[in-house]
Amino acid sequence: MSASEPSPNPSDLTDQAELTSLTDPAAPSDRGDAVQRLLYPRSIAILGASDNPAKLSGRPVEYLKRFGFAGRILPINPTRGTVQGLPAHRSLDEVDGDIDLAMIMLSAERTADAVRACGRRGVPAAIVGASGFAELGGEGAALQRELRAAIDESGVRVLGPNCLGMIGVRDRAMPTFTSALDEDVPLHEGPVAFLSQSGAFGGFVFNESQNLGIGISHYLNTGNEVDLSVAELLDGLVRTDQTQVVLAYLEGVTGGRRLLEAAREAHERDKPIIAVKVGRSAAGARAAQSHTASLAGEDAVFDGAARQYGILRVDGPDEMLGAAQLFATGRRASGRRLTSLSVSGGAGALMADAAAQYGLEVRPWDETWQRKMAAAIPAYGSPRNPVDLTGTLLAEPGMLRRALRVAVEHPDTDMIAVLLGCADSCATELIDAVEEANRSTDRPVVVVWTGGSGRPRQRLRDLGIPCYTGPGSAAAALGLLADFSLRPALVRPQRPAGIDDAAARSLLTEARAARRIQLDEHESTRLIAAYGIPSAASRPVESADAAGAAAGELDGPVAVKLLSDRIGHKSDMGGVRLGLDEAGAIRGAADDLFRIAREAGVDDARLLVQRMAPAGTELIVGTKNDPVFGPVVVVGLGGVLVEALADSQVAVAPIDTDTARRLLLSLRGSRLLGAVRGKPPRDIDAAAETIARLSWLAADLSEDLAELDVNPLLLGPEGHGAVAVDALAVLTSPTETE
Amino acid sequence: MSASEPSPNPSDLTDQAELTSLTDPAAPSDRGDAVQRLLYPRSIAILGASDNPAKLSGRPVEYLKRFGFAGRILPINPTRGTVQGLPAHRSLDEVDGDIDLAMIMLSAERTADAVRACGRRGVPAAIVGASGFAELGGEGAALQRELRAAIDESGVRVLGPNCLGMIGVRDRAMPTFTSALDEDVPLHEGPVAFLSQSGAFGGFVFNESQNLGIGISHYLNTGNEVDLSVAELLDGLVRTDQTQVVLAYLEGVTGGRRLLEAAREAHERDKPIIAVKVGRSAAGARAAQSHTASLAGEDAVFDGAARQYGILRVDGPDEMLGAAQLFATGRRASGRRLTSLSVSGGAGALMADAAAQYGLEVRPWDETWQRKMAAAIPAYGSPRNPVDLTGTLLAEPGMLRRALRVAVEHPDTDMIAVLLGCADSCATELIDAVEEANRSTDRPVVVVWTGGSGRPRQRLRDLGIPCYTGPGSAAAALGLLADFSLRPALVRPQRPAGIDDAAARSLLTEARAARRIQLDEHESTRLIAAYGIPSAASRPVESADAAGAAAGELDGPVAVKLLSDRIGHKSDMGGVRLGLDEAGAIRGAADDLFRIAREAGVDDARLLVQRMAPAGTELIVGTKNDPVFGPVVVVGLGGVLVEALADSQVAVAPIDTDTARRLLLSLRGSRLLGAVRGKPPRDIDAAAETIARLSWLAADLSEDLAELDVNPLLLGPEGHGAVAVDALAVLTSPTETE
């Protein structure tokens, strides 16, 4: 790809090209250069720059001047010689030298032409601030199509439209009109980038990040994403040296696979992505959709994909910024063992509770180390962990230094939390002690400082030490850090051996040719068999006599079921008879089923005679095509738990067996897969193998296959495998592929 | 009771006297007067007052002077004529007039004598600041016993020992040496009381409450609770006119029934209790226990009791203070419908998600009201709810006033959230609009203000309008307010009719006399039958022949089980055979079971032949004696869900059927009790009746009955009742009652 080729429209649904990118590393793009020029411009032209710094179109120049942009500020205004005291140019063509970035502050109607002008002038990237595009529908949508055409023609990479722009903190590059810079904001430069699909709210959160002293590399508001998507920007940020952590506020993700590829890049570079995504609730999803007009997709799919790719999802801005403080230190946890030192036994106990909630362990120290700690603290304190320094600390603040020296040396401490409060009068000594400890270790050290003037918290943050007002937010951040530090490797799954592609394709091709909408159970079973997934042995038959004969061949009790591609949920209509052994019973059942089919208007029904599978734990394993992420695999426990809990987990297909195993073990009812009620543990290996193979089936055949359910998959004891007892494949509707 | 009678030791376990208090309203206590004198002292004597305001024993006088205590400050110091510029007395006896409260700042050794001196002088209440009592064990415990004896002799009511004292904000009554007042603290008077079992941490949280502008009536640190317990103080606070909300930080509760009686008083007076209680996790419970040396009890029991009595349990100080801001307004929610107005569509969507998480509803308005809202906001905003005012609001802040007028009139709005950010420059106009709306309605109105200088948040709080930095904390507070506003009535349960007390008592008396530790299944069944709980029909037999005959009488398939009070878990040893119909099978099973019993060393085993119950949904219903709360009832779903989820709920016995029904419906798997998988809904009425009756059994017989399990209770379809299929009663160990 070259920078002048048309780029794909990110509002398209997932396409096959995206899918393959999951297994083949994406080719490096020349476009990356344009994104880097956007992120680190040395010169910024402002088209439509106003002389009035209070107007929206005057703000970018005002901000660039006020904060002291390190590069060239180039106001473009055909009617004025100067803009806010700077020499103005009448057009881009009058500017000498390179222009890295154009900030287009013109009306929606004039924007497409401006992008074309950028292209002619060789400007690689532009930001479009105007609204009035697709978010309005109708005429606005037409303007957005025109803008898209101009982008395709010109090769200019565009952020927006309908976006508030960007803040590059290091270079004070502020092509933006966000009101978050209205008042004096103390800017903190650092390793954290923040991408927001919301303009106003993004600005508030950026502003709050600066109140908290979080060091930021870039803030970007993405707007309508007519060209540059969150995914591509994320990828571009992750590839800079400066950005070590990315925060994202997401409303509607398009191009899910591209987002995951960016997440993979981040994962491999050890750069965490901490994301707030709205739409957990129906009300939230509805609000986000009406707000962004983008396709929301199912929240459970986003949630599963995020977990699979190591994206750390948090609930809201407070949690995101709390985590950002800690991740900005660049430290990692080598385990989940937290040592807590507190001026108050109560706060220590609360910290232990909060730590447990976020998967951390506050274990009592062994006796040797308790003795070492005891030497540093009062006799009526506790050296066990949580360590209770007692209120005496406020009279003898030097004690904290001694206690922290012991904690830093303690080999079974993966992270340290210091719990303090009020105490402005001895804050300096306490802070010095924490700072000394923090400098002497590379393990994460955080402080909880409750009450007081707030100055000690600010001072600690200025020293790069994360500081919280209560134990809960500290534990949440530490828990996320442990999750990220200990995340599993993100391997590219290998296609399993023994897949009969020809058999699978021909089943689908035949069904398509016959304009059918689904496969019957026997065909569905053959489809999964082509991917190496075993089913209970079965025979399709056309008469009651044949049913009896088939039962004889299958040797053992059988199930007899209606077989027709026109009947979806055969159990609901009494179309399944289980555990039949005697010839008379089998014939009677067969006659019944044929009658039921006829009554339902299906005259050509057949029957499936199936050997009864040995009892096992019921799983439900399915696939479907998500509009945002493409084919996914869904795993749940079957039987009563499905009804009780809607307990399921999702991953983006294909996956390897390790990922499949993690899916299973993250089910809320997963302890049923272990040794319970006197039963041996289940064959999790076999289940994981089945799930992985099904995920490849979904990924390979997503063009024709809309969904496939194996329900139940019966999981035997360890070593006894898993067997599908029923399967139903539904084809994509012709419009999806024709 | 008179004030001079010895008061019960709160560290005693729950006793029968406490239990009866749940069904009989407690007699009014004269002691209430002493607690009121503690809370609102008109004169405070400080025993051991130091002239040095920096010393712990100098601080109370310093604080009383600095903050301007409205009453008399009476330093008692035998060696000085003045203390910190105030005239000092050599002893209490030298003081003229009433002394409402003594703050005893003497060593632990001298404290008991000081309490006796208070008694002689007619001082009704004292605070003991010294540590060195039971928290140290050994000699300290002896000193605490001596202190207790002095209290019993003198009739003085004592807060402490080992406590930091009290802050009465209205009167600036500050008999305390907390370091939370070290720096200048702007005190805010109001309706919120705060009780803390932790001194240091309590001080920090009090201090933070003042930073947030929360109006406080009292802050009390309870220390070792040798006399006044959290429960009694809570009761005393709830009975004042000033206190409308109580915050509690709890580590270890003693006298659980007394706490619940105080909670009932609060419930009836419409005064919420918002509690942080440590010990949710094993690590937290261990830390709290080692810190307070108090009996922790099971967290699940506290949790169930709190829910039952309307105590609002929150995770930590941030959540507690967030809720306190809102509850301090005194407003109530008439429903769960939230209207959200936001400057940012993104923030609105996030608020909808957060609201759903806390059980609130953000429903789209109907078209009529959408039109009214649409007239107030820009065309590109959204009038649906969440209402999106768009970033234009910051240019036209008057829009907020118009939109809020519509929201306040909207009849289906139970509460309003306004989401803003940054915008210091137009903050005044926005705040005025919110204040106008807040004044014009009695519904809860909160603001989320993200980013900015923090001054707008402070200004809103000063106006009594709760303000948060993110949607999550606002939604959490609103959810708690809805929970409290819509809480079910707390009725005193009526003893059900049809209890055969004589039969129940005689079963226990006989077993006790025989020095047995449990009842066998047949006796256990008779025990619950005495309380009107049906079991599957059964016959105890002593031979295989008799088993066959019994099966004939019972008419239908039977279960045959080992029957012995020396065998607890008979299923585990193969002692249960189900679904037997034929005579030969019954005889064979009976022979087998006798052999199994003999092999287990039980020669006198009998068998129980029981008619097979019709299939139903399995529940487990049990009772036990909690060391803190006494007899409780535990309800869970049986079968696979127990293994998968440990899904159970607890309530303090006895309970009525409405409470029992709520317990059932709060199980995570409760949807299995509705119509699922083609089965009709379960007979929840019958289950609730059984649970309520069992709770009375537990409450009546707790002296002899340690625990009783009905497992399973089979619950049939609506109208078909519930039937116990197995039961096991375990007696209290003789030491508990002898």
Coordinates of C-alpha atoms in Angstrom, one line a residue, chain A residues 329-672:
Chain A
T329 CA 5.6 4.2 36.4
G330 CA 6.5 1.5 33.9
R331 CA 6.8 -1.1 36.7
R332 CA 5.6 -4.6 36.5
A333 CA 4.5 -7.1 39.2
S334 CA 6.2 -10.5 39.4
G335 CA 3.3 -11.9 41.3
R336 CA 0.1 -11.1 43.2
R337 CA 1.6 -10.9 46.7
L338 CA 0.9 -7.5 48.3
T339 CA 2.6 -6.2 51.4
S340 CA 0.5 -3.5 53.1
L341 CA 2.0 -1.1 55.7
S342 CA -0.5 1.1 57.5
V343 CA -0.7 3.7 60.2
S344 CA -4.1 2.2 61.1
G345 CA -4.9 -1.5 61.6
G346 CA -8.4 -0.7 60.3
A347 CA -7.1 0.6 57.0
G348 CA -4.8 -2.4 56.7
A349 CA -7.7 -4.8 57.1
L350 CA -9.7 -2.8 54.6
M351 CA -6.8 -3.0 52.2
A352 CA -6.7 -6.8 52.6
D353 CA -10.4 -7.0 51.7
A354 CA -9.9 -4.8 48.7
A355 CA -6.8 -6.7 47.5
A356 CA -8.7 -10.0 47.6
Q357 CA -11.5 -8.4 45.5
Y358 CA -9.0 -7.7 42.8
G359 CA -7.2 -11.0 42.9
L360 CA -4.2 -10.0 45.1
E361 CA -3.0 -11.8 48.1
V362 CA -2.1 -10.3 51.5
R363 CA -0.4 -13.3 53.1
P364 CA 1.1 -13.2 56.6
W365 CA 4.9 -13.1 56.4
D366 CA 6.9 -16.0 57.7
E367 CA 8.3 -15.8 61.2
T368 CA 11.8 -14.8 60.3
W369 CA 10.6 -11.8 58.4
Q370 CA 8.0 -11.0 61.0
R371 CA 10.9 -10.7 63.5
K372 CA 12.7 -8.3 61.2
M373 CA 9.6 -6.2 60.8
A374 CA 8.9 -6.3 64.5
A375 CA 12.3 -4.7 65.2
A376 CA 11.1 -1.7 63.1
I377 CA 7.7 -1.1 64.6
P378 CA 6.1 -0.7 68.1
A379 CA 5.4 -3.8 70.2
Y380 CA 1.7 -3.2 70.0
G381 CA 1.8 -3.0 66.2
S382 CA 1.5 -6.0 64.0
P383 CA 4.5 -7.3 61.9
R384 CA 2.4 -10.0 60.1
N385 CA 1.2 -8.4 56.9
P386 CA -0.9 -6.3 56.7
V387 CA 1.7 -4.6 58.8
D388 CA 0.2 -2.3 61.4
L389 CA 2.6 0.6 62.3
T390 CA 0.0 2.1 64.6
G391 CA -0.8 5.7 65.1
T392 CA 2.5 6.1 66.8
L393 CA 3.9 6.6 63.3
L394 CA 2.6 10.1 63.3
A395 CA 4.7 10.9 66.4
E396 CA 7.7 8.9 65.0
P397 CA 7.6 9.2 61.3
G398 CA 11.1 7.8 61.0
M399 CA 9.6 4.4 61.7
L400 CA 8.2 4.3 58.2
R401 CA 11.7 4.4 56.7
R402 CA 12.8 1.4 58.8
A403 CA 9.7 -0.6 58.1
L404 CA 9.8 0.1 54.3
R405 CA 13.5 -1.0 54.3
V406 CA 12.4 -4.4 55.6
A407 CA 9.5 -4.6 53.1
V408 CA 11.7 -3.8 50.2
E409 CA 14.1 -6.6 51.2
H410 CA 11.3 -9.1 51.8
P411 CA 11.6 -11.7 48.9
D412 CA 8.0 -12.7 48.8
T413 CA 6.7 -9.2 48.3
D414 CA 5.6 -8.5 44.8
M415 CA 4.1 -5.0 45.5
I416 CA 3.9 -2.6 48.4
A417 CA 1.0 -0.4 49.5
V418 CA 1.6 2.3 52.2
L419 CA -1.6 3.5 54.0
L420 CA -1.5 6.9 55.5
G421 CA -3.8 9.8 56.2
C422 CA -4.1 13.5 57.3
A423 CA -0.7 14.2 58.9
D424 CA 0.2 17.3 56.9
S425 CA 2.6 18.2 59.7
C426 CA 4.9 15.2 59.3
A427 CA 4.1 14.6 55.6
T428 CA 7.5 15.6 54.4
E429 CA 9.3 12.9 56.5
L430 CA 6.7 10.2 55.5
I431 CA 6.9 11.1 51.8
D432 CA 10.7 11.0 51.9
A433 CA 10.6 7.5 53.4
V434 CA 8.2 6.4 50.7
E435 CA 10.4 8.0 48.0
E436 CA 13.5 6.3 49.3
A437 CA 11.8 2.9 49.3
N438 CA 10.4 3.6 45.8
R439 CA 13.9 4.4 44.5
S440 CA 15.4 1.4 46.1
T441 CA 13.2 -1.2 44.4
D442 CA 11.7 -1.8 41.0
R443 CA 8.6 -3.3 42.4
P444 CA 5.3 -1.3 42.3
V445 CA 4.9 1.0 45.4
V446 CA 1.7 2.9 45.9
V447 CA 0.3 5.1 48.7
V448 CA -3.2 5.5 50.0
W449 CA -3.5 8.9 51.7
T450 CA -7.0 9.5 53.2
G451 CA -8.0 12.9 54.3
G452 CA -5.7 15.8 54.9
S453 CA -5.1 18.8 52.7
G454 CA -4.4 16.9 49.5
R455 CA -0.9 18.4 49.3
P456 CA 0.8 15.2 50.3
R457 CA -1.0 13.3 47.6
Q458 CA 0.0 15.8 45.0
R459 CA 3.6 15.8 46.2
L460 CA 3.8 12.0 45.9
R461 CA 2.3 12.1 42.4
D462 CA 4.8 14.7 41.4
L463 CA 7.5 12.2 42.6
G464 CA 5.9 9.6 40.3
I465 CA 4.4 7.6 43.1
P466 CA 0.8 6.7 42.6
C467 CA -1.4 7.9 45.3
Y468 CA -5.1 7.2 46.1
T469 CA -7.7 8.4 48.6
G470 CA -8.9 5.0 49.6
P471 CA -7.8 1.3 49.6
G472 CA -10.3 0.3 46.9
S473 CA -8.9 2.4 44.1
A474 CA -5.3 1.4 45.0
A475 CA -6.2 -2.3 45.0
A476 CA -8.0 -1.9 41.7
A477 CA -5.0 -0.4 40.0
L478 CA -2.6 -3.0 41.5
G479 CA -4.9 -5.8 40.4
L480 CA -4.9 -4.5 36.8
L481 CA -1.1 -4.2 36.9
A482 CA -0.8 -7.8 38.1
D483 CA -3.3 -9.0 35.4
F484 CA -1.2 -7.3 32.8
S485 CA 2.2 -8.3 34.2
L486 CA 1.2 -11.9 34.4
R487 CA -0.9 -12.0 31.1
P488 CA -0.6 -15.2 29.0
A489 CA 1.4 -15.0 25.8
L490 CA -0.8 -14.1 22.8
V491 CA 0.2 -16.8 20.3
R492 CA -1.1 -16.9 16.8
P493 CA -3.1 -20.1 16.7
Q494 CA -1.8 -22.9 14.4
R495 CA -4.4 -24.5 12.1
P496 CA -5.0 -28.0 13.6
A497 CA -4.1 -31.1 11.5
G498 CA -6.7 -33.4 10.1
I499 CA -9.2 -30.9 8.6
D500 CA -11.0 -32.2 5.6
D501 CA -11.6 -28.9 3.8
A502 CA -13.1 -30.5 0.7
A503 CA -15.8 -32.3 2.7
A504 CA -16.6 -29.2 4.7
R505 CA -16.8 -26.9 1.6
S506 CA -18.9 -29.4 -0.4
L507 CA -21.5 -29.6 2.4
L508 CA -21.9 -25.9 2.4
T509 CA -21.8 -25.5 -1.4
E510 CA -24.5 -28.1 -1.9
A511 CA -26.7 -26.5 0.7
R512 CA -26.2 -23.1 -0.9
A513 CA -26.9 -24.4 -4.3
A514 CA -30.2 -25.8 -3.0
R515 CA -30.9 -22.3 -1.5
R516 CA -31.3 -23.8 2.0
I517 CA -30.9 -21.8 5.1
Q518 CA -29.5 -24.4 7.4
L519 CA -28.0 -27.9 7.5
D520 CA -29.9 -30.7 9.2
E521 CA -28.4 -32.4 12.2
H522 CA -26.7 -35.2 10.2
E523 CA -25.1 -32.7 7.8
S524 CA -24.1 -30.4 10.7
T525 CA -22.5 -33.4 12.4
R526 CA -20.6 -34.2 9.2
L527 CA -19.5 -30.6 9.0
I528 CA -17.9 -30.7 12.4
A529 CA -16.6 -34.2 11.7
A530 CA -14.7 -32.6 8.8
Y531 CA -13.0 -30.5 11.4
G532 CA -12.1 -33.5 13.6
I533 CA -14.9 -33.1 16.1
P534 CA -16.5 -36.5 17.1
S535 CA -20.2 -37.0 17.4
A536 CA -22.2 -39.9 18.8
A537 CA -22.5 -42.5 16.1
S538 CA -25.7 -42.1 14.1
R539 CA -27.6 -43.2 11.0
P540 CA -30.1 -41.2 9.0
V541 CA -33.1 -43.4 8.1
E542 CA -36.3 -42.9 6.1
S543 CA -38.6 -45.4 7.7
A544 CA -39.5 -47.0 11.0
D545 CA -38.2 -50.3 9.7
A546 CA -34.9 -48.8 8.8
A547 CA -34.8 -47.1 12.2
G548 CA -34.9 -50.6 13.9
A549 CA -32.2 -51.9 11.6
A550 CA -30.0 -48.9 12.3
A551 CA -30.5 -49.3 16.1
G552 CA -29.3 -52.9 15.7
E553 CA -26.1 -51.8 13.9
L554 CA -25.4 -49.2 16.5
D555 CA -25.6 -51.8 19.2
G556 CA -26.9 -50.3 22.4
P557 CA -29.6 -47.9 23.5
V558 CA -30.3 -45.2 21.0
A559 CA -32.0 -41.8 20.6
V560 CA -34.3 -41.3 17.7
K561 CA -34.8 -37.7 16.4
L562 CA -36.5 -35.9 13.7
L563 CA -34.1 -35.0 10.9
S564 CA -35.0 -32.1 8.6
D565 CA -33.4 -28.9 7.6
R566 CA -36.8 -27.2 8.0
I567 CA -37.0 -28.0 11.7
G568 CA -34.8 -25.9 13.9
H569 CA -35.6 -26.7 17.5
K570 CA -36.8 -30.3 17.3
S571 CA -36.9 -30.9 21.1
D572 CA -39.5 -28.1 21.6
M573 CA -41.9 -30.0 19.3
G574 CA -41.3 -33.4 20.9
G575 CA -39.0 -34.5 18.1
V576 CA -36.5 -36.3 20.3
R577 CA -36.8 -39.7 22.0
L578 CA -34.0 -40.9 24.2
G579 CA -32.7 -44.1 25.6
L580 CA -34.7 -46.6 23.4
D581 CA -33.5 -50.2 23.4
E582 CA -36.3 -52.5 22.4
A583 CA -37.4 -52.9 18.8
G584 CA -41.0 -52.2 19.6
A585 CA -40.2 -49.0 21.4
I586 CA -38.0 -47.8 18.5
R587 CA -40.6 -48.5 15.9
G588 CA -43.3 -46.8 18.0
A589 CA -41.1 -43.7 18.5
A590 CA -40.3 -43.6 14.8
D591 CA -44.0 -43.7 13.9
D592 CA -44.7 -40.9 16.4
L593 CA -42.0 -38.7 15.0
F594 CA -43.1 -39.1 11.4
R595 CA -46.6 -38.1 12.5
I596 CA -45.3 -35.1 14.4
A597 CA -43.4 -33.9 11.3
R598 CA -46.4 -34.4 9.0
E599 CA -48.5 -32.4 11.4
A600 CA -45.9 -29.6 11.3
G601 CA -46.2 -29.6 7.5
V602 CA -42.9 -31.4 6.8
D603 CA -43.7 -34.4 4.6
D604 CA -40.1 -35.3 3.7
A605 CA -38.7 -35.6 7.2
R606 CA -36.2 -38.4 7.9
L607 CA -35.1 -39.7 11.3
L608 CA -31.7 -39.8 12.9
V609 CA -30.9 -42.9 15.0
Q610 CA -28.1 -42.1 17.3
R611 CA -26.2 -44.2 19.8
M612 CA -26.8 -42.8 23.3
A613 CA -23.6 -41.1 24.5
P614 CA -22.3 -42.0 28.0
A615 CA -23.3 -39.5 30.6
G616 CA -21.1 -36.5 30.9
T617 CA -21.0 -32.8 31.8
E618 CA -23.0 -30.8 29.3
L619 CA -21.3 -27.9 27.5
I620 CA -22.7 -25.7 24.8
V621 CA -20.2 -24.6 22.2
G622 CA -21.2 -22.3 19.4
T623 CA -20.0 -19.9 16.7
K624 CA -21.4 -16.8 15.2
N625 CA -20.4 -13.9 13.1
D626 CA -20.2 -10.7 15.1
P627 CA -20.7 -7.5 12.9
V628 CA -17.6 -5.9 14.5
F629 CA -15.3 -8.7 15.2
G630 CA -16.3 -11.4 12.7
P631 CA -16.5 -15.0 13.6
V632 CA -16.4 -15.7 17.3
V633 CA -16.7 -18.8 19.4
V634 CA -19.0 -19.0 22.5
V635 CA -18.6 -21.5 25.3
G636 CA -21.0 -22.2 28.1
L637 CA -21.9 -24.8 30.6
G638 CA -25.1 -26.5 29.6
G639 CA -28.1 -27.9 31.4
V640 CA -29.4 -26.1 34.4
L641 CA -26.6 -23.6 34.6
V642 CA -27.4 -22.0 31.3
E643 CA -30.9 -21.3 32.6
A644 CA -29.7 -20.1 36.0
L645 CA -26.8 -17.9 35.1
A646 CA -26.5 -17.3 31.3
D647 CA -22.9 -18.3 32.0
S648 CA -20.9 -18.1 28.8
Q649 CA -17.6 -16.7 27.5
V650 CA -16.7 -15.4 24.0
A651 CA -13.4 -15.4 22.0
V652 CA -12.6 -14.1 18.5
A653 CA -11.9 -17.1 16.2
P654 CA -9.6 -18.8 15.6
I655 CA -8.1 -19.7 18.9
D656 CA -5.6 -22.2 20.2
T657 CA -6.3 -24.8 22.8
D658 CA -4.7 -22.8 25.6
T659 CA -7.1 -19.9 25.0
A660 CA -9.9 -22.4 24.8
R661 CA -8.9 -23.8 28.1
R662 CA -8.8 -20.3 29.7
L663 CA -12.3 -19.7 28.3
L664 CA -13.6 -22.8 30.0
L665 CA -11.9 -22.0 33.3
S666 CA -13.2 -18.5 33.3
L667 CA -16.8 -19.7 33.4
R668 CA -18.5 -18.9 36.7
G669 CA -19.5 -22.5 37.1
S670 CA -16.1 -23.8 36.0
R671 CA -15.5 -25.7 39.3
L672 CA -18.0 -28.3 37.9

